[in-house]
Short mmCIF file of C-alpha atoms and ligand atoms in Angstrom, two decimals:
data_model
loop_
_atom_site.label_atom_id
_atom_site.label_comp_id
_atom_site.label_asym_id
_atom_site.label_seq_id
_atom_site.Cartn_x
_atom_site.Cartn_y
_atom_site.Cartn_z
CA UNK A 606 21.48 9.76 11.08
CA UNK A 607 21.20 9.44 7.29
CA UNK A 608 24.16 7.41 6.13
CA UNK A 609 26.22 8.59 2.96
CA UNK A 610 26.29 6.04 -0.22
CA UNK A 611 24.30 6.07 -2.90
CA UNK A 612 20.88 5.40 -1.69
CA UNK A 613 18.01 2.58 -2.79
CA UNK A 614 16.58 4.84 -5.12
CA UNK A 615 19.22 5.62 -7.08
CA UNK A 616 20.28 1.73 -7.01
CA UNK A 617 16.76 1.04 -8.30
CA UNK A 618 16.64 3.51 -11.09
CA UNK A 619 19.98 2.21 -12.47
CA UNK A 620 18.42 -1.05 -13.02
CA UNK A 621 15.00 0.13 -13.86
CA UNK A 622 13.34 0.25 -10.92
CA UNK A 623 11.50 2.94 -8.60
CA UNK A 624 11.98 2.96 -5.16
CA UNK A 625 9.93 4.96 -2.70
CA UNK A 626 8.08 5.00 0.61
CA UNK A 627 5.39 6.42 2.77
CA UNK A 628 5.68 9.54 4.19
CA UNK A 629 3.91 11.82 6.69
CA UNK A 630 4.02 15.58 6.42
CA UNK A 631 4.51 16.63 10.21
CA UNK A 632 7.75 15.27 9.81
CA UNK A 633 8.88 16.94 6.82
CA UNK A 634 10.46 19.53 9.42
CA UNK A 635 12.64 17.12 11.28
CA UNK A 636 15.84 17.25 9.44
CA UNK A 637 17.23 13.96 9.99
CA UNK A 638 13.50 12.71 8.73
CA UNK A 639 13.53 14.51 5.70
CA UNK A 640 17.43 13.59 4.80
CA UNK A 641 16.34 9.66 4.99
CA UNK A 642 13.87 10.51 2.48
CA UNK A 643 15.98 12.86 -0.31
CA UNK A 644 18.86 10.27 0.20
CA UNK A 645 16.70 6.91 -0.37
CA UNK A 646 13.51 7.70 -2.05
CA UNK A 647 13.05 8.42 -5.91
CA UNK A 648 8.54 8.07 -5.12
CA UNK A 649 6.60 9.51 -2.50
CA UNK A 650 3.57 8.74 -1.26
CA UNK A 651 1.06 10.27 1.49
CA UNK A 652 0.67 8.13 4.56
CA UNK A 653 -2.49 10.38 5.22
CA UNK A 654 -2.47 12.94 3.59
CA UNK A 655 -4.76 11.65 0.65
CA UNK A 656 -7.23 9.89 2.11
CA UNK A 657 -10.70 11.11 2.08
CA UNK A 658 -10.79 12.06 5.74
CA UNK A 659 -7.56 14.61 4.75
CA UNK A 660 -8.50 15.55 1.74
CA UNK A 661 -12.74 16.64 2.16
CA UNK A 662 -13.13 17.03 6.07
CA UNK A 663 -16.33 18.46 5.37
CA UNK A 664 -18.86 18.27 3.05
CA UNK A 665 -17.59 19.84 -0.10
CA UNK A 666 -14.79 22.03 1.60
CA UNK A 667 -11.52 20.30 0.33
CA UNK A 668 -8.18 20.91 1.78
CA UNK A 669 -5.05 20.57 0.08
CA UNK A 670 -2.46 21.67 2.56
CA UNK A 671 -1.18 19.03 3.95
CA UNK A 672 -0.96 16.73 0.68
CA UNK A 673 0.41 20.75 -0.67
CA UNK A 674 3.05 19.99 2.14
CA UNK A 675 4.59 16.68 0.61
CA UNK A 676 4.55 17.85 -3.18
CA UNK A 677 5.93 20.77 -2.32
CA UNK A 678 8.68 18.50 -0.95
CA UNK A 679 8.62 16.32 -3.70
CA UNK A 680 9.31 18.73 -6.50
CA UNK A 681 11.73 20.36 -4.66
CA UNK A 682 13.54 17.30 -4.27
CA UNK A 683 12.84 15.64 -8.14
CA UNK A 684 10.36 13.02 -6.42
CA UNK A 685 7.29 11.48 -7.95
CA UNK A 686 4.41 11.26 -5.91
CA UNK A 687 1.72 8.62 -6.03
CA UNK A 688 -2.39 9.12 -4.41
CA UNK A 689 -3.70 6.60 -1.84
CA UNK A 690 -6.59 6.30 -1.29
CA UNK A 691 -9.81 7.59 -3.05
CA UNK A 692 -12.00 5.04 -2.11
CA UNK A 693 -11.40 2.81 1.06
CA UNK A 694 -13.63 1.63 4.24
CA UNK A 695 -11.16 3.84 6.85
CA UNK A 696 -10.46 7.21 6.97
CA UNK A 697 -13.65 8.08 6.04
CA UNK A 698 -15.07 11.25 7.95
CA UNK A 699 -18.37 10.49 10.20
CA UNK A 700 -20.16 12.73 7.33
CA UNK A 701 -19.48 10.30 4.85
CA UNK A 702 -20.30 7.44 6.57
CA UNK A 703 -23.87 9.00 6.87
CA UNK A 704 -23.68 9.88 3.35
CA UNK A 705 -23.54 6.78 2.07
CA UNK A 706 -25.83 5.48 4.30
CA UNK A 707 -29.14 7.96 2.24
CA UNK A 708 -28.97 5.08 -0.26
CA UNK A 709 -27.14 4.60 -4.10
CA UNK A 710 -28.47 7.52 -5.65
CA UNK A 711 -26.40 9.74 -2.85
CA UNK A 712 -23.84 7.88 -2.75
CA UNK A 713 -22.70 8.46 -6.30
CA UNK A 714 -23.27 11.61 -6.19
CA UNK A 715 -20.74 11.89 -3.22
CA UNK A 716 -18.20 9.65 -4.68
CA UNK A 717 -17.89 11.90 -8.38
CA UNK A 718 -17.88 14.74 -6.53
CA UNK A 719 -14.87 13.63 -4.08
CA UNK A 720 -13.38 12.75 -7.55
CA UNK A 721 -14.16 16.03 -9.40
CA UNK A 722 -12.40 17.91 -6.19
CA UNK A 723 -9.43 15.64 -6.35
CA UNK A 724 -8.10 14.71 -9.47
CA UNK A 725 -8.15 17.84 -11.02
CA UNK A 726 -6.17 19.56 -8.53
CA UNK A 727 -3.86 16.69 -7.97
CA UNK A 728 -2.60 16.79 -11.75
CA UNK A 729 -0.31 16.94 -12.69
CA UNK A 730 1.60 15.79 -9.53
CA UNK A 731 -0.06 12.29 -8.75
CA UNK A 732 0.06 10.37 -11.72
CA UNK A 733 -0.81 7.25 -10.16
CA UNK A 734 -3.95 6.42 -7.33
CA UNK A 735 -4.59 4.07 -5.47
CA UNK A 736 -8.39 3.77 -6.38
CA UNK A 737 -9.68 1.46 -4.25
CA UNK A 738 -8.15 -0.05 -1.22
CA UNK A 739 -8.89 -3.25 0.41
CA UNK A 740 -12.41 -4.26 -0.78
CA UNK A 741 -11.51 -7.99 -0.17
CA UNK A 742 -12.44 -9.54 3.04
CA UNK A 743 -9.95 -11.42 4.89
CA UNK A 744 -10.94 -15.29 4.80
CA UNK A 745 -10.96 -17.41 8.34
CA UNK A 746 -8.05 -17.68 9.86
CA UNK A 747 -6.37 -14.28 8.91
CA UNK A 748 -4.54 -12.63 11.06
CA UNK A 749 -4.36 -9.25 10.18
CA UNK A 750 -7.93 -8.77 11.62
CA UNK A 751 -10.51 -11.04 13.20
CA UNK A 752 -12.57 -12.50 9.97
CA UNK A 753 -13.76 -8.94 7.96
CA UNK A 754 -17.69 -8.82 7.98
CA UNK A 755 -18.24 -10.22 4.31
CA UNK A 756 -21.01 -10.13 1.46
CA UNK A 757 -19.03 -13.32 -0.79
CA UNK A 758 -15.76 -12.29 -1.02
CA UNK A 759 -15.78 -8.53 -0.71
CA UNK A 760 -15.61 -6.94 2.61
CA UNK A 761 -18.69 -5.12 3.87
CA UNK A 762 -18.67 -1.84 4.18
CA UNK A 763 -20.28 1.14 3.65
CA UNK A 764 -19.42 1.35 -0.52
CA UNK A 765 -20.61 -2.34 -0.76
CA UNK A 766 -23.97 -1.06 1.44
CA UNK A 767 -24.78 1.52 -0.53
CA UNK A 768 -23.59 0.28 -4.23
CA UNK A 769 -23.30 -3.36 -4.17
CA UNK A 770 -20.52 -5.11 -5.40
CA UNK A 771 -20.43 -2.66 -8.69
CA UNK A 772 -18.72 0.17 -6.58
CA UNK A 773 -15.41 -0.96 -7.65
CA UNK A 774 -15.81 -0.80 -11.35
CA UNK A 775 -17.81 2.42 -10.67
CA UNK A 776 -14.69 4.07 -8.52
CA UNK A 777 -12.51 3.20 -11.53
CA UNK A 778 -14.65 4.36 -13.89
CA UNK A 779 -15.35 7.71 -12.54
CA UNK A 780 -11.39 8.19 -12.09
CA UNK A 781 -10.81 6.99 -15.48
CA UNK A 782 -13.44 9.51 -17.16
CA UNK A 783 -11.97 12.39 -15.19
CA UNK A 784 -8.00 11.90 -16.04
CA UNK A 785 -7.42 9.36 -18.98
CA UNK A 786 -3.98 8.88 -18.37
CA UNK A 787 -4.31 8.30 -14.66
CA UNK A 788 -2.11 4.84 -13.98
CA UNK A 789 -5.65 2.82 -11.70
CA UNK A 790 -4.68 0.95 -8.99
CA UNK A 791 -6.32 -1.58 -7.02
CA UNK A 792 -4.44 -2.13 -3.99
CA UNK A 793 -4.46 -4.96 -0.83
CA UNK A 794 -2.90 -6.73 1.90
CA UNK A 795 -2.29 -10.11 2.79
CA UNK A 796 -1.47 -11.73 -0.17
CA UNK A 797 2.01 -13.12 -0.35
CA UNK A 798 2.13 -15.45 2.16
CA UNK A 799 1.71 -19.24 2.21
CA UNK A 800 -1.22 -20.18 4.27
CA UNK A 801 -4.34 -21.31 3.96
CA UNK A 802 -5.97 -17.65 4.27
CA UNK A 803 -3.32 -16.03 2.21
CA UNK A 804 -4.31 -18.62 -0.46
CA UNK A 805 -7.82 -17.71 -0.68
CA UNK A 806 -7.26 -14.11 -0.47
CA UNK A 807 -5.09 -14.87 -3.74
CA UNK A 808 -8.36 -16.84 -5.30
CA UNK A 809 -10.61 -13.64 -4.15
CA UNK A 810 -8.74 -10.98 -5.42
CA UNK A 811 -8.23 -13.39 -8.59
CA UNK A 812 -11.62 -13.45 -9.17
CA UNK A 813 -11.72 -9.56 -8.41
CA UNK A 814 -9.71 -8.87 -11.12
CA UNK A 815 -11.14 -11.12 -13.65
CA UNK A 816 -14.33 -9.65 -13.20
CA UNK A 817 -12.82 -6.00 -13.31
CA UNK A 818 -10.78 -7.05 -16.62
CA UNK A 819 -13.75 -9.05 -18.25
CA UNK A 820 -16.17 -6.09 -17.95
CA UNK A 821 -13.32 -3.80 -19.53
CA UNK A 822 -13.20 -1.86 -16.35
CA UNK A 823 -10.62 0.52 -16.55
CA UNK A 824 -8.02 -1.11 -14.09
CA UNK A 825 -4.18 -0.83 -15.07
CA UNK A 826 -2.12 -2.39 -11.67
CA UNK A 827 -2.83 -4.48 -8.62
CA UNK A 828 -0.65 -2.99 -5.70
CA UNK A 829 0.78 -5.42 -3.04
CA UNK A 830 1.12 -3.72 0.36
CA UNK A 831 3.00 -6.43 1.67
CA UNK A 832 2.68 -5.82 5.44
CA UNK A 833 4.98 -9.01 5.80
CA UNK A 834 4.30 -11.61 9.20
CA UNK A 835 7.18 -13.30 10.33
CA UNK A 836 4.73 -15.52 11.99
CA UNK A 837 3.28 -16.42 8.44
CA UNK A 838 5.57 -18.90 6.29
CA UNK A 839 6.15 -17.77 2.47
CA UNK A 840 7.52 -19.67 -0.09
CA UNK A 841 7.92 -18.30 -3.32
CA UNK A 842 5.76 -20.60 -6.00
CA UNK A 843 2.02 -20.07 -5.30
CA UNK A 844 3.20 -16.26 -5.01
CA UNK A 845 4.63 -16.47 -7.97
CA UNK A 846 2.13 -18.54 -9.53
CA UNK A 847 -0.54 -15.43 -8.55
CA UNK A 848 1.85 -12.73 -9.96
CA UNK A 849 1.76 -14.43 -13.44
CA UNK A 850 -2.53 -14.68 -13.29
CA UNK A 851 -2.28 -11.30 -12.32
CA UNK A 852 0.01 -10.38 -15.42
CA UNK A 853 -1.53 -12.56 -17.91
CA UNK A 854 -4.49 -10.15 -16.99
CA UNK A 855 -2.45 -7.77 -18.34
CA UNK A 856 -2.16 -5.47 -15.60
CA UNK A 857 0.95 -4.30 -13.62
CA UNK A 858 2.18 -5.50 -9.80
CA UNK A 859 3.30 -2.55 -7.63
CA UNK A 860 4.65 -3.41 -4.25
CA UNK A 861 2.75 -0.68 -2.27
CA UNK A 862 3.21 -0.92 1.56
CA UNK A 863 6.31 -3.24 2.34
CA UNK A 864 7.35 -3.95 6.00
CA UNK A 865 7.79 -7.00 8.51
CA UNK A 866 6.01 -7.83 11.38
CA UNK A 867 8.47 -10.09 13.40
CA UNK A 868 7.66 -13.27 15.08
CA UNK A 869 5.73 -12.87 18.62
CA UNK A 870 8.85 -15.12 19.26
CA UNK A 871 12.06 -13.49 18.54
CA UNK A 872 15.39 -14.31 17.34
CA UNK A 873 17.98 -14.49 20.26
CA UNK A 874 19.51 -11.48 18.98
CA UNK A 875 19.37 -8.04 16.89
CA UNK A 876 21.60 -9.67 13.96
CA UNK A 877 19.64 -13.14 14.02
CA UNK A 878 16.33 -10.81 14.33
CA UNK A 879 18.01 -8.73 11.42
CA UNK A 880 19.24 -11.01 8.95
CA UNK A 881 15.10 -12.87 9.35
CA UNK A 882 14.06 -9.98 8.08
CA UNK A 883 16.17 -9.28 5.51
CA UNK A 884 16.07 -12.70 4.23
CA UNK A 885 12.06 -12.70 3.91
CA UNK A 886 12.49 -9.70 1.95
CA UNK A 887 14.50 -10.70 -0.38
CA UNK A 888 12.76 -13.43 -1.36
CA UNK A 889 9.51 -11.69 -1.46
CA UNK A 890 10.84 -8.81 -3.29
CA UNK A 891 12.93 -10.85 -5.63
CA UNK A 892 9.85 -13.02 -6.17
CA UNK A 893 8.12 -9.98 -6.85
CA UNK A 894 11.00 -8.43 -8.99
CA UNK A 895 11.17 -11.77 -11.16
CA UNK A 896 7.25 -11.84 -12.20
CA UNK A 897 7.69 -8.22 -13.71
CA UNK A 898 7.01 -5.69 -10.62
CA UNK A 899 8.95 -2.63 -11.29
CA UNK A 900 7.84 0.12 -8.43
CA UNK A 901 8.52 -1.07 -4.88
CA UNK A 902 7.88 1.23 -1.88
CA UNK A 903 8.20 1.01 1.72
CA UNK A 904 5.52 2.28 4.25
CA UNK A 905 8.41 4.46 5.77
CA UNK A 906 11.77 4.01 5.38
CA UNK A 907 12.94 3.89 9.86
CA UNK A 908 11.46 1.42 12.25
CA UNK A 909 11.47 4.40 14.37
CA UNK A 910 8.50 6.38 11.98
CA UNK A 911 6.62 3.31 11.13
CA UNK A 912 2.96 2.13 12.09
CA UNK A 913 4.42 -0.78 13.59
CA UNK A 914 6.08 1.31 16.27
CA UNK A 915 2.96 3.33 17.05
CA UNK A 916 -0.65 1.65 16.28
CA UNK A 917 -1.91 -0.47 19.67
CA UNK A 918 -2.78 -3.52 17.39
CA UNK A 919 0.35 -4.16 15.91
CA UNK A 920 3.46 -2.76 18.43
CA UNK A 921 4.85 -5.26 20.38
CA UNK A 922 3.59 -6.15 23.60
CA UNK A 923 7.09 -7.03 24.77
CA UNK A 924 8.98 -3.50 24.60
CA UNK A 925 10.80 -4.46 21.62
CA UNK A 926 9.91 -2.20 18.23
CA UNK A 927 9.51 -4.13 15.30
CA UNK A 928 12.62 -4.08 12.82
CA UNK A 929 10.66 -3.99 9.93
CA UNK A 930 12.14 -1.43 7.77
CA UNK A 931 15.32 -0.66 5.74
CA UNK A 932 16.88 1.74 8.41
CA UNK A 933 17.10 1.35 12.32
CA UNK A 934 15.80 3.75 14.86
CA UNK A 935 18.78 5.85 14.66
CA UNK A 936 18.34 5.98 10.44
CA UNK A 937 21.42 3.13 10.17
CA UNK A 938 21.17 0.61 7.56
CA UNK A 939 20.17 -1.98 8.20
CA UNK A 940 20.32 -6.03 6.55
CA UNK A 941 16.73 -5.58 5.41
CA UNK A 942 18.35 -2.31 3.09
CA UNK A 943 21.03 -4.26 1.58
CA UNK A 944 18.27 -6.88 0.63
CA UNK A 945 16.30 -4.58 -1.33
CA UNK A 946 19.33 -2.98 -2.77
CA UNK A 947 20.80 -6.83 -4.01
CA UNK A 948 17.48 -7.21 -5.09
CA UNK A 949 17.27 -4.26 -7.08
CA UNK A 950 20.98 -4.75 -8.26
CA UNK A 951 19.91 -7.94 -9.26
CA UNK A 952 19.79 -8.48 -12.93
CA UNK A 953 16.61 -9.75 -14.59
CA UNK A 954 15.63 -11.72 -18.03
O1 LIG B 1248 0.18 4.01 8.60
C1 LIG B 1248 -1.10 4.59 8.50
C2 LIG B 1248 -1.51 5.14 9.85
O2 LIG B 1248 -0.63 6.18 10.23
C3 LIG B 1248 -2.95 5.64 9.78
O3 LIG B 1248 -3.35 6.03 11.03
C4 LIG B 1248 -3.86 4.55 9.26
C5 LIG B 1248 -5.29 5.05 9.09
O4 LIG B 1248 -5.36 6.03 8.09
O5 LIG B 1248 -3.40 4.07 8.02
C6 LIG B 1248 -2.10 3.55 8.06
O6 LIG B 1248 -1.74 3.13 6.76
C7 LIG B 1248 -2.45 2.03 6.24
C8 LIG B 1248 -2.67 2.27 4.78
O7 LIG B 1248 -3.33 3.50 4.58
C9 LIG B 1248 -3.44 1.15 4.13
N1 LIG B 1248 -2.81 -0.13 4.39
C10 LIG B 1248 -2.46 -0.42 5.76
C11 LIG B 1248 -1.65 0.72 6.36
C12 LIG B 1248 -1.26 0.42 7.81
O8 LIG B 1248 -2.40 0.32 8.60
#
């Protein structure tokens, strides 16, 4: 149930700040689904809807329908939408995968094409992509996946196979040639913590974005997902400390993807699970807020219509569902959505 109030959103945009969150277009039907969304998100964007997989099933034969779904919605409702993801090791469909496999030559050829198919048609609705997702490997110890198959800091897959590590600049190049006004994400996961691996992911994606920014690569925002681990420890100073690099780059910090994984072992009970939660996010979000982010969205706004509740890896094993989102299973409030909307409230120098 969809609570009256004035919703995050708005609460953002009175202090300068967009608010959105994930969403899926199967569920656009479900009224109480759709009500969460009109009520608390100003910025939309496609869970799956955009990724390759959705977007060019087959070879050359694009289909906009389901992304058509969600901007539909969107404009009806005075949202903004933004694109993720054009280029991105998952989601990929098994033609691709060959694709890139026939060598460089091919897969460029593949890659400006899936670009000439998308962008066009996209504008002017998406006005912001997500241009390449998670292209750095996760260093030992990370526990979002055992250690990512590497070639020096990137991950390996099939765009490093095929292109080397000059696919990036290449994916951001091609966007930026076909839609100069395009806001170019780069966007990743495991980077706010404070651990050893989260540390290093920091350095790599540091030295990512140097590289990108030093060969004039046209690269305008690093996106945070922000998949948050209660099991991980954060303290706000070396994320911080990577927010500024990242600025003095001068690019922008979206956060992208935000949710909490709890701890394997909980709280005693919901409010001590709840106010966990809502503590961690306000002081990664108001760490986040502080260094200059302005666009924060969730990956969903109800624990009951979130990844966390459904993908084998990451549900719990002990019949609990992770409270990782502003609103409960029932669409309540929740202590997590007061965080964000003190946080947002909050006023900055
Ligand atoms: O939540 C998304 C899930 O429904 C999809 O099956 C999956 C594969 O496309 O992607 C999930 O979203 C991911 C996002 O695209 C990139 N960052 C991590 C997200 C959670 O896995």
């Amino acid at each position: 149930m969809a609570q009256g109030g004035v919703g995050l959103g708005t609460i953002a945009r009175a202090n300068g700040i967009t608010f959105g969150t994930a969403v899926n277009s199967g569920k656009l039907g479900d009224a109480a689904y759709a009500a969460q969304l009109v009520a608390e998100a100003q910025l939309l964007v496609p869970e799956w809807e955009a990724k390759w997989a959705a977007l060019q099933p087959r070879p050359g034969s694009f289909d906009f329908g389901p992304l058509g779904i969600i901007a539909s919605f969107a404009q009806a409702h005075g949202k903004q939408l933004r694109g993720h993801a054009l280029v991105w090791h998952a989601a990929m469909p098994p033609w691709l995968a060959e694709g890139l496999a026939e060598g460089a030559a091919r897969a460029r050829s593949l890659l400006a094409a899936h670009m000439d198919g998308v962008l066009p048609a996209t504008r002017p609705a998406i006005r912001d992509w997500d241009v390449v997702n998670e292209a750095i490997a996760n260093p030992e110890g990370s526990p979002f996946t055992a250690r990512t198959p590497s070639q020096g800091d990137l991950r390996d897959t099939p765009w490093l196979r095929a292109l080397g590590p000059g696919y990036i600049e290449e994916a951001f190049r091609l966007a930026r040639e076909r839609d100069r006004t395009l806001r170019l994400t780069y966007n990743d996961y495991g980077l706010e913590g404070d651990s050893p691996w989260a540390e290093e992911k920091r350095q790599r994606t540091l030295r990512l974005l140097r590289r990108l920014v030093g060969a004039q690569c046209p690269l305008d925002a690093l996106g945070l997902q922000a998949h948050l681990l209660m099991d991980e420890p954060f303290r706000p100073e070396p994320f911080a400390a990577f927010l500024r690099s990242v600025r003095e780059l001068g690019l922008a910090v979206l956060v992208t993807e935000l949710d909490v994984r709890e701890a394997q072992q909980l709280p005693p009970d919901l409010p001590s699970r709840d106010a966990a939660v809502a503590e961690r996010v306000r002081q990664v979000i108001g760490t986040a807020l502080d260094a200059g982010c302005r666009t924060v969205l969730t990956w969903g706004l109800s624990d009951k219509d979130s990844w966390l509740a459904q993908d084998r890896d990451v549900m719990r094993k002990d019949g609990q569902v992770h409270r990782g989102l502003p609103l409960d299973e029932a669409g309540g409030r929740k202590p997590m959505w007061q965080a964000l909307a003190t946080a947002f409230g909050t006023r900055r120098g």
